[in-house]
mmCIF file of C-alpha atoms and ligand atoms in Angstrom:
data_model
loop_
_atom_site.group_PDB
_atom_site.id
_atom_site.type_symbol
_atom_site.label_atom_id
_atom_site.label_comp_id
_atom_site.label_asym_id
_atom_site.label_seq_id
_atom_site.Cartn_x
_atom_site.Cartn_y
_atom_site.Cartn_z
ATOM 1 C CA UNK A 1 37.852 -15.075 -95.776
ATOM 2 C CA UNK A 2 37.018 -17.728 -98.339
ATOM 3 C CA UNK A 3 36.847 -21.200 -96.881
ATOM 4 C CA UNK A 4 37.329 -24.383 -98.858
ATOM 5 C CA UNK A 5 36.616 -27.728 -97.297
ATOM 6 C CA UNK A 6 38.504 -30.600 -98.917
ATOM 7 C CA UNK A 7 37.015 -34.069 -98.587
ATOM 8 C CA UNK A 8 38.831 -37.149 -99.954
ATOM 9 C CA UNK A 9 36.351 -39.882 -100.837
ATOM 10 C CA UNK A 10 36.944 -43.529 -101.616
ATOM 11 C CA UNK A 11 33.815 -45.596 -102.143
ATOM 12 C CA UNK A 12 31.778 -43.257 -99.984
ATOM 13 C CA UNK A 13 28.510 -43.292 -101.926
ATOM 14 C CA UNK A 14 26.653 -44.399 -98.800
ATOM 15 C CA UNK A 15 27.600 -41.380 -96.741
ATOM 16 C CA UNK A 16 28.066 -38.768 -99.417
ATOM 17 C CA UNK A 17 24.514 -37.340 -99.561
ATOM 18 C CA UNK A 18 24.510 -36.821 -95.809
ATOM 19 C CA UNK A 19 28.048 -35.408 -95.872
ATOM 20 C CA UNK A 20 27.110 -32.884 -98.542
ATOM 21 C CA UNK A 21 23.967 -31.907 -96.627
ATOM 22 C CA UNK A 22 25.835 -31.349 -93.366
ATOM 23 C CA UNK A 23 28.785 -29.556 -94.900
ATOM 24 C CA UNK A 24 26.500 -27.252 -96.842
ATOM 25 C CA UNK A 25 24.694 -26.319 -93.673
ATOM 26 C CA UNK A 26 28.057 -25.671 -92.003
ATOM 27 C CA UNK A 27 28.957 -23.280 -94.828
ATOM 28 C CA UNK A 28 25.563 -21.578 -94.682
ATOM 29 C CA UNK A 29 25.851 -21.175 -90.941
ATOM 30 C CA UNK A 30 29.353 -19.689 -91.125
ATOM 31 C CA UNK A 31 28.280 -17.435 -93.938
ATOM 32 C CA UNK A 32 25.328 -16.105 -91.979
ATOM 33 C CA UNK A 33 27.714 -15.341 -89.117
ATOM 34 C CA UNK A 34 29.835 -13.501 -91.666
ATOM 35 C CA UNK A 35 32.891 -15.577 -90.866
ATOM 36 C CA UNK A 36 33.324 -16.669 -94.457
ATOM 37 C CA UNK A 37 32.441 -15.250 -97.842
ATOM 38 C CA UNK A 38 29.716 -16.623 -100.078
ATOM 39 C CA UNK A 39 32.160 -18.075 -102.597
ATOM 40 C CA UNK A 40 33.360 -20.681 -100.119
ATOM 41 C CA UNK A 41 33.446 -24.183 -101.549
ATOM 42 C CA UNK A 42 33.273 -27.883 -100.830
ATOM 43 C CA UNK A 43 35.870 -29.775 -102.851
ATOM 44 C CA UNK A 44 35.305 -33.514 -103.076
ATOM 45 C CA UNK A 45 38.226 -35.599 -104.288
ATOM 46 C CA UNK A 46 37.215 -38.928 -105.705
ATOM 47 C CA UNK A 47 40.143 -41.237 -105.080
ATOM 48 C CA UNK A 48 39.361 -43.730 -107.837
ATOM 49 C CA UNK A 49 36.184 -45.058 -106.238
ATOM 50 C CA UNK A 50 34.565 -48.139 -107.679
ATOM 51 C CA UNK A 51 31.040 -47.264 -106.622
ATOM 52 C CA UNK A 52 28.710 -44.352 -107.409
ATOM 53 C CA UNK A 53 30.838 -41.756 -105.605
ATOM 54 C CA UNK A 54 31.868 -39.768 -108.672
ATOM 55 C CA UNK A 55 28.398 -39.856 -110.200
ATOM 56 C CA UNK A 56 27.053 -38.455 -106.938
ATOM 57 C CA UNK A 57 29.698 -35.741 -106.784
ATOM 58 C CA UNK A 58 28.832 -34.701 -110.343
ATOM 59 C CA UNK A 59 25.163 -34.606 -109.475
ATOM 60 C CA UNK A 60 25.719 -32.453 -106.390
ATOM 61 C CA UNK A 61 27.993 -30.163 -108.377
ATOM 62 C CA UNK A 62 25.212 -29.668 -110.918
ATOM 63 C CA UNK A 63 22.648 -29.044 -108.204
ATOM 64 C CA UNK A 64 24.544 -26.511 -106.178
ATOM 65 C CA UNK A 65 27.381 -24.203 -107.006
ATOM 66 C CA UNK A 66 29.325 -24.670 -103.752
ATOM 67 C CA UNK A 67 30.179 -28.281 -104.601
ATOM 68 C CA UNK A 68 33.219 -28.975 -106.744
ATOM 69 C CA UNK A 69 34.767 -32.294 -107.628
ATOM 70 C CA UNK A 70 38.185 -33.624 -108.491
ATOM 71 C CA UNK A 71 38.472 -37.083 -109.869
ATOM 72 C CA UNK A 72 41.747 -38.917 -109.655
ATOM 73 C CA UNK A 73 42.655 -41.391 -112.345
ATOM 74 C CA UNK A 74 42.941 -44.271 -109.878
ATOM 75 C CA UNK A 75 43.107 -44.995 -106.185
ATOM 76 C CA UNK A 76 46.155 -43.139 -104.922
ATOM 77 C CA UNK A 77 45.347 -43.488 -101.248
ATOM 78 C CA UNK A 78 43.993 -41.038 -98.727
ATOM 79 C CA UNK A 79 47.131 -38.934 -98.300
ATOM 80 C CA UNK A 80 47.607 -38.335 -102.014
ATOM 81 C CA UNK A 81 43.937 -37.631 -102.575
ATOM 82 C CA UNK A 82 44.003 -35.108 -99.774
ATOM 83 C CA UNK A 83 47.121 -33.446 -101.144
ATOM 84 C CA UNK A 84 45.579 -33.239 -104.610
ATOM 85 C CA UNK A 85 42.553 -31.486 -103.133
ATOM 86 C CA UNK A 86 44.676 -29.076 -101.109
ATOM 87 C CA UNK A 87 46.918 -28.160 -104.013
ATOM 88 C CA UNK A 88 44.133 -27.680 -106.522
ATOM 89 C CA UNK A 89 41.540 -25.932 -104.352
ATOM 90 C CA UNK A 90 41.308 -22.167 -104.131
ATOM 91 C CA UNK A 91 40.423 -20.279 -100.978
ATOM 92 C CA UNK A 92 42.128 -18.413 -98.154
ATOM 93 C CA UNK A 93 41.671 -21.193 -95.631
ATOM 94 C CA UNK A 94 41.460 -24.897 -96.395
ATOM 95 C CA UNK A 95 39.985 -27.429 -94.028
ATOM 96 C CA UNK A 96 40.516 -31.114 -94.695
ATOM 97 C CA UNK A 97 38.013 -33.560 -93.315
ATOM 98 C CA UNK A 98 37.072 -37.205 -93.874
ATOM 99 C CA UNK A 99 33.906 -38.007 -95.766
ATOM 100 C CA UNK A 100 32.526 -40.316 -93.106
ATOM 101 C CA UNK A 101 31.387 -37.590 -90.659
ATOM 102 C CA UNK A 102 33.446 -38.968 -87.783
ATOM 103 C CA UNK A 103 34.989 -35.583 -87.190
ATOM 104 C CA UNK A 104 32.932 -32.952 -85.395
ATOM 105 C CA UNK A 105 32.127 -30.315 -88.015
ATOM 106 C CA UNK A 106 31.218 -27.819 -85.301
ATOM 107 C CA UNK A 107 34.938 -27.348 -84.686
ATOM 108 C CA UNK A 108 35.441 -25.653 -88.063
ATOM 109 C CA UNK A 109 34.170 -22.404 -86.597
ATOM 110 C CA UNK A 110 36.817 -22.520 -83.846
ATOM 111 C CA UNK A 111 39.425 -23.353 -86.473
ATOM 112 C CA UNK A 112 38.442 -20.253 -88.416
ATOM 113 C CA UNK A 113 38.635 -18.142 -85.268
ATOM 114 C CA UNK A 114 42.149 -19.434 -84.639
ATOM 115 C CA UNK A 115 43.010 -18.622 -88.238
ATOM 116 C CA UNK A 116 41.685 -15.094 -87.742
ATOM 117 C CA UNK A 117 43.942 -14.849 -84.695
ATOM 118 C CA UNK A 118 46.911 -15.443 -86.989
ATOM 119 C CA UNK A 119 47.398 -19.218 -86.868
ATOM 120 C CA UNK A 120 48.366 -20.754 -90.189
ATOM 121 C CA UNK A 121 47.809 -24.315 -89.048
ATOM 122 C CA UNK A 122 45.005 -25.486 -86.784
ATOM 123 C CA UNK A 123 45.033 -29.148 -85.754
ATOM 124 C CA UNK A 124 41.896 -31.033 -84.889
ATOM 125 C CA UNK A 125 42.869 -33.344 -82.049
ATOM 126 C CA UNK A 126 40.575 -36.160 -81.009
ATOM 127 C CA UNK A 127 40.015 -36.404 -77.314
ATOM 128 C CA UNK A 128 38.450 -39.848 -77.263
ATOM 129 C CA UNK A 129 39.086 -43.168 -78.888
ATOM 130 C CA UNK A 130 36.000 -45.025 -77.723
ATOM 131 C CA UNK A 131 34.869 -45.443 -81.301
ATOM 132 C CA UNK A 132 38.022 -47.396 -82.107
ATOM 133 C CA UNK A 133 38.546 -51.053 -81.407
ATOM 134 C CA UNK A 134 40.824 -51.795 -78.439
ATOM 135 C CA UNK A 135 43.450 -52.994 -80.880
ATOM 136 C CA UNK A 136 43.394 -49.823 -82.981
ATOM 137 C CA UNK A 137 43.476 -47.633 -79.878
ATOM 138 C CA UNK A 138 46.453 -49.500 -78.449
ATOM 139 C CA UNK A 139 48.447 -49.550 -81.676
ATOM 140 C CA UNK A 140 47.627 -45.936 -82.567
ATOM 141 C CA UNK A 141 48.646 -44.508 -79.202
ATOM 142 C CA UNK A 142 51.846 -46.518 -79.051
ATOM 143 C CA UNK A 143 52.617 -45.561 -82.599
ATOM 144 C CA UNK A 144 52.512 -41.861 -81.739
ATOM 145 C CA UNK A 145 54.898 -42.554 -78.848
ATOM 146 C CA UNK A 146 57.224 -44.507 -81.126
ATOM 147 C CA UNK A 147 57.278 -41.656 -83.635
ATOM 148 C CA UNK A 148 58.092 -39.174 -80.886
ATOM 149 C CA UNK A 149 60.870 -41.487 -79.661
ATOM 150 C CA UNK A 150 62.404 -41.587 -83.140
ATOM 151 C CA UNK A 151 62.366 -37.839 -83.274
ATOM 152 C CA UNK A 152 59.431 -37.381 -85.629
ATOM 153 C CA UNK A 153 57.437 -34.310 -84.704
ATOM 154 C CA UNK A 154 53.756 -35.214 -84.843
ATOM 155 C CA UNK A 155 50.745 -33.881 -82.964
ATOM 156 C CA UNK A 156 49.441 -36.582 -80.615
ATOM 157 C CA UNK A 157 46.037 -37.960 -81.647
ATOM 158 C CA UNK A 158 45.749 -35.655 -84.611
ATOM 159 C CA UNK A 159 44.815 -37.284 -87.893
ATOM 160 C CA UNK A 160 44.061 -35.272 -90.984
ATOM 161 C CA UNK A 161 41.340 -32.980 -89.721
ATOM 162 C CA UNK A 162 42.968 -29.567 -89.881
ATOM 163 C CA UNK A 163 42.863 -26.071 -91.217
ATOM 164 C CA UNK A 164 45.660 -24.701 -93.364
ATOM 165 C CA UNK A 165 45.970 -21.086 -94.380
ATOM 166 C CA UNK A 166 46.740 -20.218 -97.987
ATOM 167 C CA UNK A 167 50.299 -19.503 -96.936
ATOM 168 C CA UNK A 168 50.673 -22.934 -95.327
ATOM 169 C CA UNK A 169 49.276 -24.649 -98.412
ATOM 170 C CA UNK A 170 51.728 -22.817 -100.644
ATOM 171 C CA UNK A 171 54.532 -23.941 -98.344
ATOM 172 C CA UNK A 172 53.232 -27.496 -98.488
ATOM 173 C CA UNK A 173 53.333 -27.309 -102.282
ATOM 174 C CA UNK A 174 57.113 -27.067 -102.124
ATOM 175 C CA UNK A 175 57.456 -30.459 -100.475
ATOM 176 C CA UNK A 176 58.104 -32.717 -103.413
ATOM 177 C CA UNK A 177 58.005 -35.978 -101.549
ATOM 178 C CA UNK A 178 56.445 -39.003 -103.073
ATOM 179 C CA UNK A 179 56.072 -40.939 -99.836
ATOM 180 C CA UNK A 180 53.418 -38.811 -98.279
ATOM 181 C CA UNK A 181 52.752 -38.618 -94.563
ATOM 182 C CA UNK A 182 51.062 -35.248 -94.168
ATOM 183 C CA UNK A 183 50.931 -35.505 -90.390
ATOM 184 C CA UNK A 184 54.692 -35.405 -90.374
ATOM 185 C CA UNK A 185 55.128 -32.658 -92.963
ATOM 186 C CA UNK A 186 52.698 -30.096 -91.569
ATOM 187 C CA UNK A 187 54.636 -29.549 -88.310
ATOM 188 C CA UNK A 188 57.770 -29.033 -90.441
ATOM 189 C CA UNK A 189 56.150 -26.044 -92.102
ATOM 190 C CA UNK A 190 56.622 -24.102 -88.928
ATOM 191 C CA UNK A 191 54.204 -21.162 -88.779
ATOM 192 C CA UNK A 192 51.933 -20.487 -85.853
ATOM 193 C CA UNK A 193 49.679 -23.366 -84.969
ATOM 194 C CA UNK A 194 46.999 -24.274 -82.482
ATOM 195 C CA UNK A 195 45.257 -27.500 -81.515
ATOM 196 C CA UNK A 196 41.548 -27.796 -80.964
ATOM 197 C CA UNK A 197 40.156 -30.951 -79.427
ATOM 198 C CA UNK A 198 36.908 -32.572 -80.394
ATOM 199 C CA UNK A 199 35.006 -35.775 -79.781
ATOM 200 C CA UNK A 200 35.187 -38.290 -82.572
ATOM 201 C CA UNK A 201 31.968 -40.053 -83.509
ATOM 202 C CA UNK A 202 31.269 -43.373 -85.174
ATOM 203 C CA UNK A 203 31.432 -43.580 -88.941
ATOM 204 C CA UNK A 204 28.048 -42.384 -90.261
ATOM 205 C CA UNK A 205 27.610 -45.234 -92.748
ATOM 206 C CA UNK A 206 29.618 -47.812 -94.634
ATOM 207 C CA UNK A 207 32.788 -49.333 -93.305
ATOM 208 C CA UNK A 208 36.340 -48.118 -92.837
ATOM 209 C CA UNK A 209 38.257 -47.524 -96.054
ATOM 210 C CA UNK A 210 41.480 -48.030 -94.138
ATOM 211 C CA UNK A 211 41.971 -51.776 -93.955
ATOM 212 C CA UNK A 212 44.905 -53.171 -91.980
ATOM 213 C CA UNK A 213 47.123 -53.197 -95.062
ATOM 214 C CA UNK A 214 46.678 -49.481 -95.769
ATOM 215 C CA UNK A 215 47.038 -48.620 -92.102
ATOM 216 C CA UNK A 216 50.310 -50.529 -91.771
ATOM 217 C CA UNK A 217 51.624 -48.961 -94.946
ATOM 218 C CA UNK A 218 50.808 -45.472 -93.631
ATOM 219 C CA UNK A 219 52.431 -46.280 -90.304
ATOM 220 C CA UNK A 220 55.568 -47.507 -92.045
ATOM 221 C CA UNK A 221 55.575 -44.419 -94.255
ATOM 222 C CA UNK A 222 55.459 -42.244 -91.175
ATOM 223 C CA UNK A 223 58.634 -43.791 -89.825
ATOM 224 C CA UNK A 224 60.684 -44.228 -92.971
ATOM 225 C CA UNK A 225 59.794 -40.836 -94.436
ATOM 226 C CA UNK A 226 60.831 -38.903 -91.372
ATOM 227 C CA UNK A 227 63.379 -40.890 -89.460
ATOM 228 C CA UNK A 228 66.617 -42.652 -90.221
ATOM 229 C CA UNK A 229 66.566 -44.139 -86.743
ATOM 230 C CA UNK A 230 66.031 -47.726 -87.986
ATOM 231 C CA UNK A 231 69.182 -47.477 -90.117
ATOM 232 C CA UNK A 232 71.117 -46.097 -87.196
ATOM 233 C CA UNK A 233 69.875 -49.015 -85.110
ATOM 234 C CA UNK A 234 71.674 -51.463 -87.445
ATOM 235 C CA UNK A 235 74.924 -49.582 -86.972
ATOM 236 C CA UNK A 236 74.576 -49.594 -83.210
ATOM 237 C CA UNK A 237 73.705 -53.289 -83.155
ATOM 238 C CA UNK A 238 76.677 -54.113 -85.366
ATOM 239 C CA UNK A 239 78.961 -52.059 -83.166
ATOM 240 C CA UNK A 240 77.798 -53.790 -79.996
ATOM 241 C CA UNK A 241 78.263 -57.293 -81.451
ATOM 242 C CA UNK A 242 81.659 -56.295 -82.847
ATOM 243 C CA UNK A 243 82.880 -55.045 -79.476
ATOM 244 C CA UNK A 244 81.545 -58.061 -77.577
ATOM 245 C CA UNK A 245 83.097 -60.572 -79.994
ATOM 246 C CA UNK A 246 86.428 -58.751 -79.878
ATOM 247 C CA UNK A 247 86.372 -59.060 -76.105
ATOM 248 C CA UNK A 248 85.440 -62.712 -76.494
ATOM 249 C CA UNK A 249 88.503 -63.214 -78.703
ATOM 250 C CA UNK A 250 90.769 -61.634 -76.115
ATOM 251 C CA UNK A 251 89.190 -63.761 -73.427
ATOM 252 C CA UNK A 252 89.661 -66.960 -75.494
ATOM 253 C CA UNK A 253 93.347 -66.153 -76.030
ATOM 254 C CA UNK A 254 93.671 -65.513 -72.299
ATOM 255 C CA UNK A 255 92.146 -68.909 -71.489
ATOM 256 C CA UNK A 256 94.463 -70.588 -73.988
ATOM 257 C CA UNK A 257 97.606 -68.915 -72.656
ATOM 258 C CA UNK A 258 96.996 -68.825 -68.919
ATOM 259 C CA UNK A 259 94.958 -71.936 -68.182
ATOM 260 C CA UNK A 260 94.545 -75.467 -69.379
ATOM 261 C CA UNK A 261 90.742 -75.203 -69.757
ATOM 262 C CA UNK A 262 90.866 -74.333 -73.456
ATOM 263 C CA UNK A 263 88.591 -76.489 -75.620
ATOM 264 C CA UNK A 264 90.408 -77.193 -78.903
ATOM 265 C CA UNK A 265 88.701 -75.594 -81.887
ATOM 266 C CA UNK A 266 86.181 -73.566 -79.884
ATOM 267 C CA UNK A 267 87.729 -70.141 -80.240
ATOM 268 C CA UNK A 268 88.612 -70.590 -83.887
ATOM 269 C CA UNK A 269 85.011 -71.397 -84.842
ATOM 270 C CA UNK A 270 82.818 -69.468 -82.424
ATOM 271 C CA UNK A 271 84.681 -66.176 -82.168
ATOM 272 C CA UNK A 272 84.977 -65.570 -85.942
ATOM 273 C CA UNK A 273 81.257 -66.310 -86.362
ATOM 274 C CA UNK A 274 80.303 -63.516 -83.981
ATOM 275 C CA UNK A 275 83.080 -61.292 -85.155
ATOM 276 C CA UNK A 276 82.118 -61.548 -88.809
ATOM 277 C CA UNK A 277 78.444 -61.116 -87.943
ATOM 278 C CA UNK A 278 79.305 -57.939 -86.107
ATOM 279 C CA UNK A 279 81.500 -56.618 -88.907
ATOM 280 C CA UNK A 280 78.795 -57.360 -91.449
ATOM 281 C CA UNK A 281 76.087 -55.622 -89.507
ATOM 282 C CA UNK A 282 78.374 -52.695 -88.905
ATOM 283 C CA UNK A 283 79.157 -52.447 -92.594
ATOM 284 C CA UNK A 284 75.509 -52.631 -93.569
ATOM 285 C CA UNK A 285 74.865 -49.946 -91.013
ATOM 286 C CA UNK A 286 77.523 -47.679 -92.471
ATOM 287 C CA UNK A 287 76.154 -48.181 -95.961
ATOM 288 C CA UNK A 288 72.775 -47.453 -94.452
ATOM 289 C CA UNK A 289 74.052 -44.158 -93.053
ATOM 290 C CA UNK A 290 75.089 -43.051 -96.507
ATOM 291 C CA UNK A 291 71.908 -44.378 -98.010
ATOM 292 C CA UNK A 292 70.038 -42.319 -95.460
ATOM 293 C CA UNK A 293 71.881 -39.205 -96.553
ATOM 294 C CA UNK A 294 71.206 -39.864 -100.233
ATOM 295 C CA UNK A 295 67.633 -40.596 -99.379
ATOM 296 C CA UNK A 296 67.161 -37.354 -97.500
ATOM 297 C CA UNK A 297 68.794 -35.484 -100.361
ATOM 298 C CA UNK A 298 66.652 -36.985 -103.080
ATOM 299 C CA UNK A 299 63.624 -35.654 -101.253
ATOM 300 C CA UNK A 300 64.643 -32.141 -102.241
ATOM 301 C CA UNK A 301 62.750 -30.637 -99.397
ATOM 302 C CA UNK A 302 62.766 -26.870 -99.182
ATOM 303 C CA UNK A 303 65.241 -25.739 -96.593
ATOM 304 C CA UNK A 304 63.256 -22.880 -95.142
ATOM 305 C CA UNK A 305 60.078 -20.884 -95.363
ATOM 306 C CA UNK A 306 59.950 -17.168 -94.891
ATOM 307 C CA UNK A 307 57.292 -16.174 -92.424
ATOM 308 C CA UNK A 308 57.575 -12.417 -92.699
ATOM 309 C CA UNK A 309 59.392 -9.836 -94.770
ATOM 310 C CA UNK A 310 59.511 -6.175 -94.223
HETATM 311 N N1 UDP B 1 40.083 -42.556 -98.327
HETATM 312 C C1 UDP B 1 40.607 -42.212 -99.585
HETATM 313 N N2 UDP B 1 41.372 -43.127 -100.257
HETATM 314 C C2 UDP B 1 41.661 -44.367 -99.736
HETATM 315 C C3 UDP B 1 41.155 -44.688 -98.448
HETATM 316 C C4 UDP B 1 40.375 -43.763 -97.766
HETATM 317 O O1 UDP B 1 40.377 -41.115 -100.079
HETATM 318 O O2 UDP B 1 42.349 -45.122 -100.400
HETATM 319 C C5 UDP B 1 39.266 -41.557 -97.593
HETATM 320 C C6 UDP B 1 37.913 -42.062 -97.130
HETATM 321 O O3 UDP B 1 36.961 -41.927 -98.132
HETATM 322 C C7 UDP B 1 37.645 -41.152 -95.942
HETATM 323 C C8 UDP B 1 39.038 -40.901 -95.379
HETATM 324 O O4 UDP B 1 39.952 -41.235 -96.411
HETATM 325 O O5 UDP B 1 37.090 -39.911 -96.332
HETATM 326 C C9 UDP B 1 39.330 -41.690 -94.121
HETATM 327 O O6 UDP B 1 39.000 -43.035 -94.302
HETATM 328 P P1 UDP B 1 38.217 -43.884 -93.208
HETATM 329 O O7 UDP B 1 37.201 -43.019 -92.543
HETATM 330 O O8 UDP B 1 37.703 -45.115 -93.840
HETATM 331 O O9 UDP B 1 39.384 -44.228 -92.197
HETATM 332 P P2 UDP B 1 39.241 -44.519 -90.624
HETATM 333 O O10 UDP B 1 38.442 -43.397 -90.047
HETATM 334 O O11 UDP B 1 38.559 -45.823 -90.516
HETATM 335 O O12 UDP B 1 40.645 -44.547 -90.131
HETATM 336 MG MG1 MG B 2 36.766 -42.630 -90.690
#
């Protein structure tokens, strides 16, 4: 089996030499155990870095034949850089890993074993979050719960450390979506999968390339690319307000007809305000429902993948 390790890099010059050193030794080790062939590669994707990252990648590529580089024309973000690497790289099995050495590289061997056992997708799942700030831990864990609640199928505590077989990568190629959230797409591929847990370390050097802004944008992507639940919520809200204000109208008429407690002008101002609000929300919701359909259609996602033919 030929293994290719895909590493997206954005301003990672500080860690890159160490990353290359460690990944090369991982390849050598696996090769000596005869788990992978000698033409296995390391594919570094430079996501429009502003520092020496690309120069370093070029240098390593000159020095040793296992290193390959892909340079993107600008910063497209982690997900796109990763996809570019996956779609361009050769190899029978592709492992994606961050450049910062937070993910335990020792797990790659287990991933390969799982792949040998017939799994097309092997998820690296982190078992600890001590290296995260309390805030990140709290938001991340709740976010996974929120996604599950909205019906998005994601693997809990799995980021983008995973192995994909050639077949899975070819399936992934058919997903033409522009709003990428790989964590949500991979489970949609189907195929046999397995999770392998590992302990996540601190970043080896440099600081996180995922500032709050990028993190929030990814989180939002995860919801809006996979769930129309928020749109549905508007409809439901509109419906509730509509029903309540209708009842309020009936009640106001009742007061007017059967008692002398009616305040002049109250019903004619308050009830329509709620009523119209409800109707408006409901209408927006209905438009939203159609928008959601159009939106899902424009994605042109493949409708199935064939796992076996005989
Ligand atoms: N990354 C990238 N493009 C970006 C941001 C990040 O390719 O726009 C890469 C980065 O170089 C690293 C990986 O994505 O290899 C994960 O980033 P980081 O480790 O900074 O994220 P964190 O672990 O802090 O969530
Ligand atoms: Mg990191």
